[in-house]
Amino acid sequence: MQTVGLIHTLEQCLNRMQTMGLIHTLEQCLNRMQTVGLIHTLEQCLNRMQTVGLIHTLEQCLNRMQTVELIHTLEQCLNRMQTVGLIHTLEQCLNRMQTVGLIHTLEQCLNRMQTVGLIHTLEQCLNSMRTVGLIHTLEQCLNSMRTVGLIHTLEQCLNRMSHSAAIEPPLARSRTLRARAQLTGSASREAKEPLSCVAACHTAPGSGNTASSLTVSERRLDSCSGL
């Protein structure tokens, strides 16, 4: 990372994040994560990841995605997302993010990453990961995460982040972070809806879930439009 200049770039990125008040918010978020036990749960999760060999396999990976037909499933999932109007809703959300300046900041960050060669390095990393069975291991990891309650804890954390007045930012940066909090809260609430990305992947086109899917999409649209 030092060789390709990533450390220096991360410092610049963190400085930029500090400017828009993100660091302070992240500190509050980490404190709340600690409150609901997420930090301790993440430690347990990492231990379980080590147990199932994930840490060791990170030197290798993504070819298994093709083997388990994940690529094809993702294509079906994206198609179904388009069908229920989620893609259009995401575009509106991104437009609102652009309005509060988040997209521009991300573009600058990505441009800096490209400048120091990080994008190319990530491509090399993915190629190295392509060699063995990380996807299968990730499935085991997710099962382990669910076993130790991480998934449920993350939902609780997002709920606390979205509903607590304690993380309300100062006035100077309230617009950006309020929009972020609303988007996060919307994603958290929708995680409990009958239709999720995973559910969509496993729902046949003619299964009769189109109406409920559209309802979820409309809720997403309302959430974004309310920013």
C-alpha positions as a Python dict, from the first residue, in 0.01 Angstrom:
ca = {
    (1, 'M'): (0, 0, 0),
    (2, 'Q'): (286, 235, 78),
    (3, 'T'): (448, 152, -255),
    (4, 'V'): (151, 266, -464),
    (5, 'G'): (99, 574, -246),
    (6, 'L'): (-219, 452, -82),
    (7, 'I'): (-122, 560, 269),
    (8, 'H'): (-68, 920, 158),
    (9, 'T'): (-391, 914, -40),
    (10, 'L'): (-584, 778, 257),
    (11, 'E'): (-451, 1063, 467),
    (12, 'Q'): (-578, 1311, 209),
    (13, 'C'): (-909, 1129, 191),
    (14, 'L'): (-944, 1131, 570),
    (15, 'N'): (-865, 1502, 576),
    (16, 'R'): (-1141, 1559, 323),
    (17, 'M'): (-1377, 1341, 528),
    (18, 'Q'): (-1287, 1547, 836),
    (19, 'T'): (-1374, 1864, 646),
    (20, 'M'): (-1729, 1748, 579),
    (21, 'G'): (-1768, 1621, 935),
    (22, 'L'): (-1766, 1250, 855),
    (23, 'I'): (-1492, 1151, 1098),
    (24, 'H'): (-1682, 1291, 1396),
    (25, 'T'): (-1993, 1108, 1284),
    (26, 'L'): (-1799, 783, 1239),
    (27, 'E'): (-1669, 814, 1594),
    (28, 'Q'): (-2023, 851, 1722),
    (29, 'C'): (-2130, 559, 1505),
    (30, 'L'): (-1851, 339, 1644),
    (31, 'N'): (-1954, 434, 1995),
    (32, 'R'): (-2311, 331, 1919),
    (33, 'M'): (-2187, 12, 1752),
    (34, 'Q'): (-2002, -65, 2075),
    (35, 'T'): (-2319, 5, 2269),
    (36, 'V'): (-2518, -257, 2079),
    (37, 'G'): (-2229, -504, 2098),
    (38, 'L'): (-2124, -490, 1733),
    (39, 'I'): (-1752, -446, 1799),
    (40, 'H'): (-1741, -756, 2018),
    (41, 'T'): (-1948, -944, 1762),
    (42, 'L'): (-1710, -844, 1482),
    (43, 'E'): (-1421, -987, 1682),
    (44, 'Q'): (-1611, -1313, 1713),
    (45, 'C'): (-1688, -1301, 1342),
    (46, 'L'): (-1320, -1252, 1253),
    (47, 'N'): (-1230, -1547, 1473),
    (48, 'R'): (-1490, -1758, 1294),
    (49, 'M'): (-1362, -1632, 957),
    (50, 'Q'): (-1016, -1752, 1056),
    (51, 'T'): (-1162, -2085, 1161),
    (52, 'V'): (-1326, -2149, 824),
    (53, 'G'): (-1010, -2039, 641),
    (54, 'L'): (-1132, -1707, 503),
    (55, 'I'): (-829, -1504, 612),
    (56, 'H'): (-595, -1749, 441),
    (57, 'T'): (-811, -1764, 128),
    (58, 'L'): (-809, -1388, 83),
    (59, 'E'): (-487, -1434, -114),
    (60, 'Q'): (-695, -1611, -378),
    (61, 'C'): (-1073, -1633, -500),
    (62, 'L'): (-1355, -1518, -738),
    (63, 'N'): (-1369, -1803, -991),
    (64, 'R'): (-1603, -1989, -756),
    (65, 'M'): (-1858, -1717, -820),
    (66, 'Q'): (-1897, -1851, -1171),
    (67, 'T'): (-1904, -2208, -1043),
    (68, 'V'): (-2196, -2145, -807),
    (69, 'E'): (-2373, -1940, -1077),
    (70, 'L'): (-2350, -1625, -868),
    (71, 'I'): (-2278, -1410, -1174),
    (72, 'H'): (-2592, -1537, -1344),
    (73, 'T'): (-2790, -1487, -1025),
    (74, 'L'): (-2667, -1129, -996),
    (75, 'E'): (-2781, -1063, -1351),
    (76, 'Q'): (-3125, -1199, -1268),
    (77, 'C'): (-3130, -994, -950),
    (78, 'L'): (-3046, -674, -1139),
    (79, 'N'): (-3314, -751, -1394),
    (80, 'R'): (-3568, -800, -1116),
    (81, 'M'): (-3452, -480, -950),
    (82, 'Q'): (-3520, -302, -1277),
    (83, 'T'): (-3861, -466, -1298),
    (84, 'V'): (-3974, -340, -959),
    (85, 'G'): (-3836, 7, -1025),
    (86, 'L'): (-3543, -9, -785),
    (87, 'I'): (-3287, 101, -1044),
    (88, 'H'): (-3487, 414, -1117),
    (89, 'T'): (-3517, 480, -744),
    (90, 'L'): (-3142, 440, -700),
    (91, 'E'): (-3086, 692, -978),
    (92, 'Q'): (-3302, 941, -794),
    (93, 'C'): (-3115, 871, -472),
    (94, 'L'): (-2783, 927, -650),
    (95, 'N'): (-2915, 1253, -792),
    (96, 'R'): (-3002, 1369, -441),
    (97, 'M'): (-2660, 1259, -320),
    (98, 'Q'): (-2512, 1471, -600),
    (99, 'T'): (-2716, 1763, -473),
    (100, 'V'): (-2559, 1747, -130),
    (101, 'G'): (-2211, 1709, -278),
    (102, 'L'): (-2142, 1348, -187),
    (103, 'I'): (-2098, 1216, -541),
    (104, 'H'): (-1853, 1493, -628),
    (105, 'T'): (-1646, 1407, -322),
    (106, 'L'): (-1645, 1037, -413),
    (107, 'E'): (-1539, 1122, -768),
    (108, 'Q'): (-1247, 1323, -637),
    (109, 'C'): (-1151, 1037, -406),
    (110, 'L'): (-1167, 783, -692),
    (111, 'N'): (-966, 1013, -916),
    (112, 'R'): (-695, 1033, -652),
    (113, 'M'): (-702, 655, -611),
    (114, 'Q'): (-662, 618, -988),
    (115, 'T'): (-372, 862, -987),
    (116, 'V'): (-165, 655, -745),
    (117, 'G'): (-252, 330, -922),
    (118, 'L'): (-489, 188, -663),
    (119, 'I'): (-754, 89, -917),
    (120, 'H'): (-498, -116, -1107),
    (121, 'T'): (-381, -270, -780),
    (122, 'L'): (-738, -368, -693),
    (123, 'E'): (-771, -536, -1032),
    (124, 'Q'): (-457, -737, -962),
    (125, 'C'): (-591, -825, -618),
    (126, 'L'): (-919, -950, -766),
    (127, 'N'): (-728, -1158, -1020),
    (128, 'S'): (-528, -1314, -737),
    (129, 'M'): (-849, -1380, -544),
    (130, 'R'): (-989, -1550, -853),
    (131, 'T'): (-782, -1865, -805),
    (132, 'V'): (-966, -2052, -528),
    (133, 'G'): (-1290, -2092, -330),
    (134, 'L'): (-1353, -1770, -142),
    (135, 'I'): (-1721, -1756, -239),
    (136, 'H'): (-1794, -2090, -75),
    (137, 'T'): (-1598, -1972, 229),
    (138, 'L'): (-1793, -1646, 233),
    (139, 'E'): (-2114, -1846, 247),
    (140, 'Q'): (-1978, -2026, 551),
    (141, 'C'): (-1869, -1693, 697),
    (142, 'L'): (-2215, -1543, 652),
    (143, 'N'): (-2366, -1846, 822),
    (144, 'S'): (-2120, -1799, 1107),
    (145, 'M'): (-2199, -1427, 1121),
    (146, 'R'): (-2567, -1510, 1149),
    (147, 'T'): (-2488, -1764, 1420),
    (148, 'V'): (-2313, -1505, 1638),
    (149, 'G'): (-2590, -1252, 1573),
    (150, 'L'): (-2398, -1007, 1356),
    (151, 'I'): (-2667, -967, 1091),
    (152, 'H'): (-2932, -888, 1350),
    (153, 'T'): (-2691, -660, 1535),
    (154, 'L'): (-2617, -464, 1219),
    (155, 'E'): (-2988, -408, 1170),
    (156, 'Q'): (-3015, -280, 1525),
    (157, 'C'): (-2713, -55, 1471),
    (158, 'L'): (-2863, 95, 1155),
    (159, 'N'): (-3190, 153, 1336),
    (160, 'R'): (-3012, 332, 1618),
    (161, 'M'): (-2806, 537, 1371),
    (162, 'S'): (-3113, 645, 1177),
    (163, 'H'): (-3341, 724, 1470),
    (164, 'S'): (-3109, 867, 1735),
    (165, 'A'): (-3084, 1243, 1774),
    (166, 'A'): (-2742, 1196, 1931),
    (167, 'I'): (-2575, 1167, 1592),
    (168, 'E'): (-2739, 1480, 1453),
    (169, 'P'): (-2443, 1677, 1303),
    (170, 'P'): (-2368, 2047, 1354),
    (171, 'L'): (-2563, 2293, 1142),
    (172, 'A'): (-2276, 2352, 901),
    (173, 'R'): (-2284, 1991, 779),
    (174, 'S'): (-2638, 1891, 869),
    (175, 'R'): (-2766, 1884, 513),
    (176, 'T'): (-2519, 1626, 385),
    (177, 'L'): (-2532, 1400, 688),
    (178, 'R'): (-2908, 1425, 732),
    (179, 'A'): (-2948, 1303, 374),
    (180, 'R'): (-2706, 1020, 445),
    (181, 'A'): (-2889, 925, 762),
    (182, 'Q'): (-3223, 917, 582),
    (183, 'L'): (-3081, 697, 306),
    (184, 'T'): (-2930, 465, 567),
    (185, 'G'): (-3251, 452, 764),
    (186, 'S'): (-3445, 372, 449),
    (187, 'A'): (-3208, 87, 366),
    (188, 'S'): (-3239, -48, 720),
    (189, 'R'): (-3617, -47, 719),
    (190, 'E'): (-3632, -205, 375),
    (191, 'A'): (-3405, -485, 489),
    (192, 'K'): (-3707, -616, 679),
    (193, 'E'): (-3946, -598, 382),
    (194, 'P'): (-4054, -923, 211),
    (195, 'L'): (-3860, -830, -102),
    (196, 'S'): (-3484, -800, -76),
    (197, 'C'): (-3215, -848, -336),
    (198, 'V'): (-3169, -1204, -218),
    (199, 'A'): (-3543, -1267, -216),
    (200, 'A'): (-3572, -1126, -564),
    (201, 'C'): (-3300, -1360, -686),
    (202, 'H'): (-3494, -1658, -559),
    (203, 'T'): (-3838, -1548, -671),
    (204, 'A'): (-3964, -1680, -1000),
    (205, 'P'): (-4090, -1417, -1248),
    (206, 'G'): (-4442, -1561, -1237),
    (207, 'S'): (-4469, -1621, -864),
    (208, 'G'): (-4718, -1344, -805),
    (209, 'N'): (-4491, -1126, -594),
    (210, 'T'): (-4491, -839, -841),
    (211, 'A'): (-4748, -633, -652),
    (212, 'S'): (-4566, -651, -321),
    (213, 'S'): (-4239, -582, -501),
    (214, 'L'): (-4382, -268, -652),
    (215, 'T'): (-4506, -164, -311),
    (216, 'V'): (-4156, -192, -172),
    (217, 'S'): (-4022, 1, -469),
    (218, 'E'): (-4273, 277, -409),
    (219, 'R'): (-4163, 296, -48),
    (220, 'R'): (-3805, 330, -160),
    (221, 'L'): (-3907, 602, -402),
    (222, 'D'): (-4096, 785, -127),
    (223, 'S'): (-3796, 761, 103),
    (224, 'C'): (-3565, 913, -158),
    (225, 'S'): (-3818, 1175, -263),
    (226, 'G'): (-3854, 1282, 99),
    (227, 'L'): (-3494, 1396, 123),
}
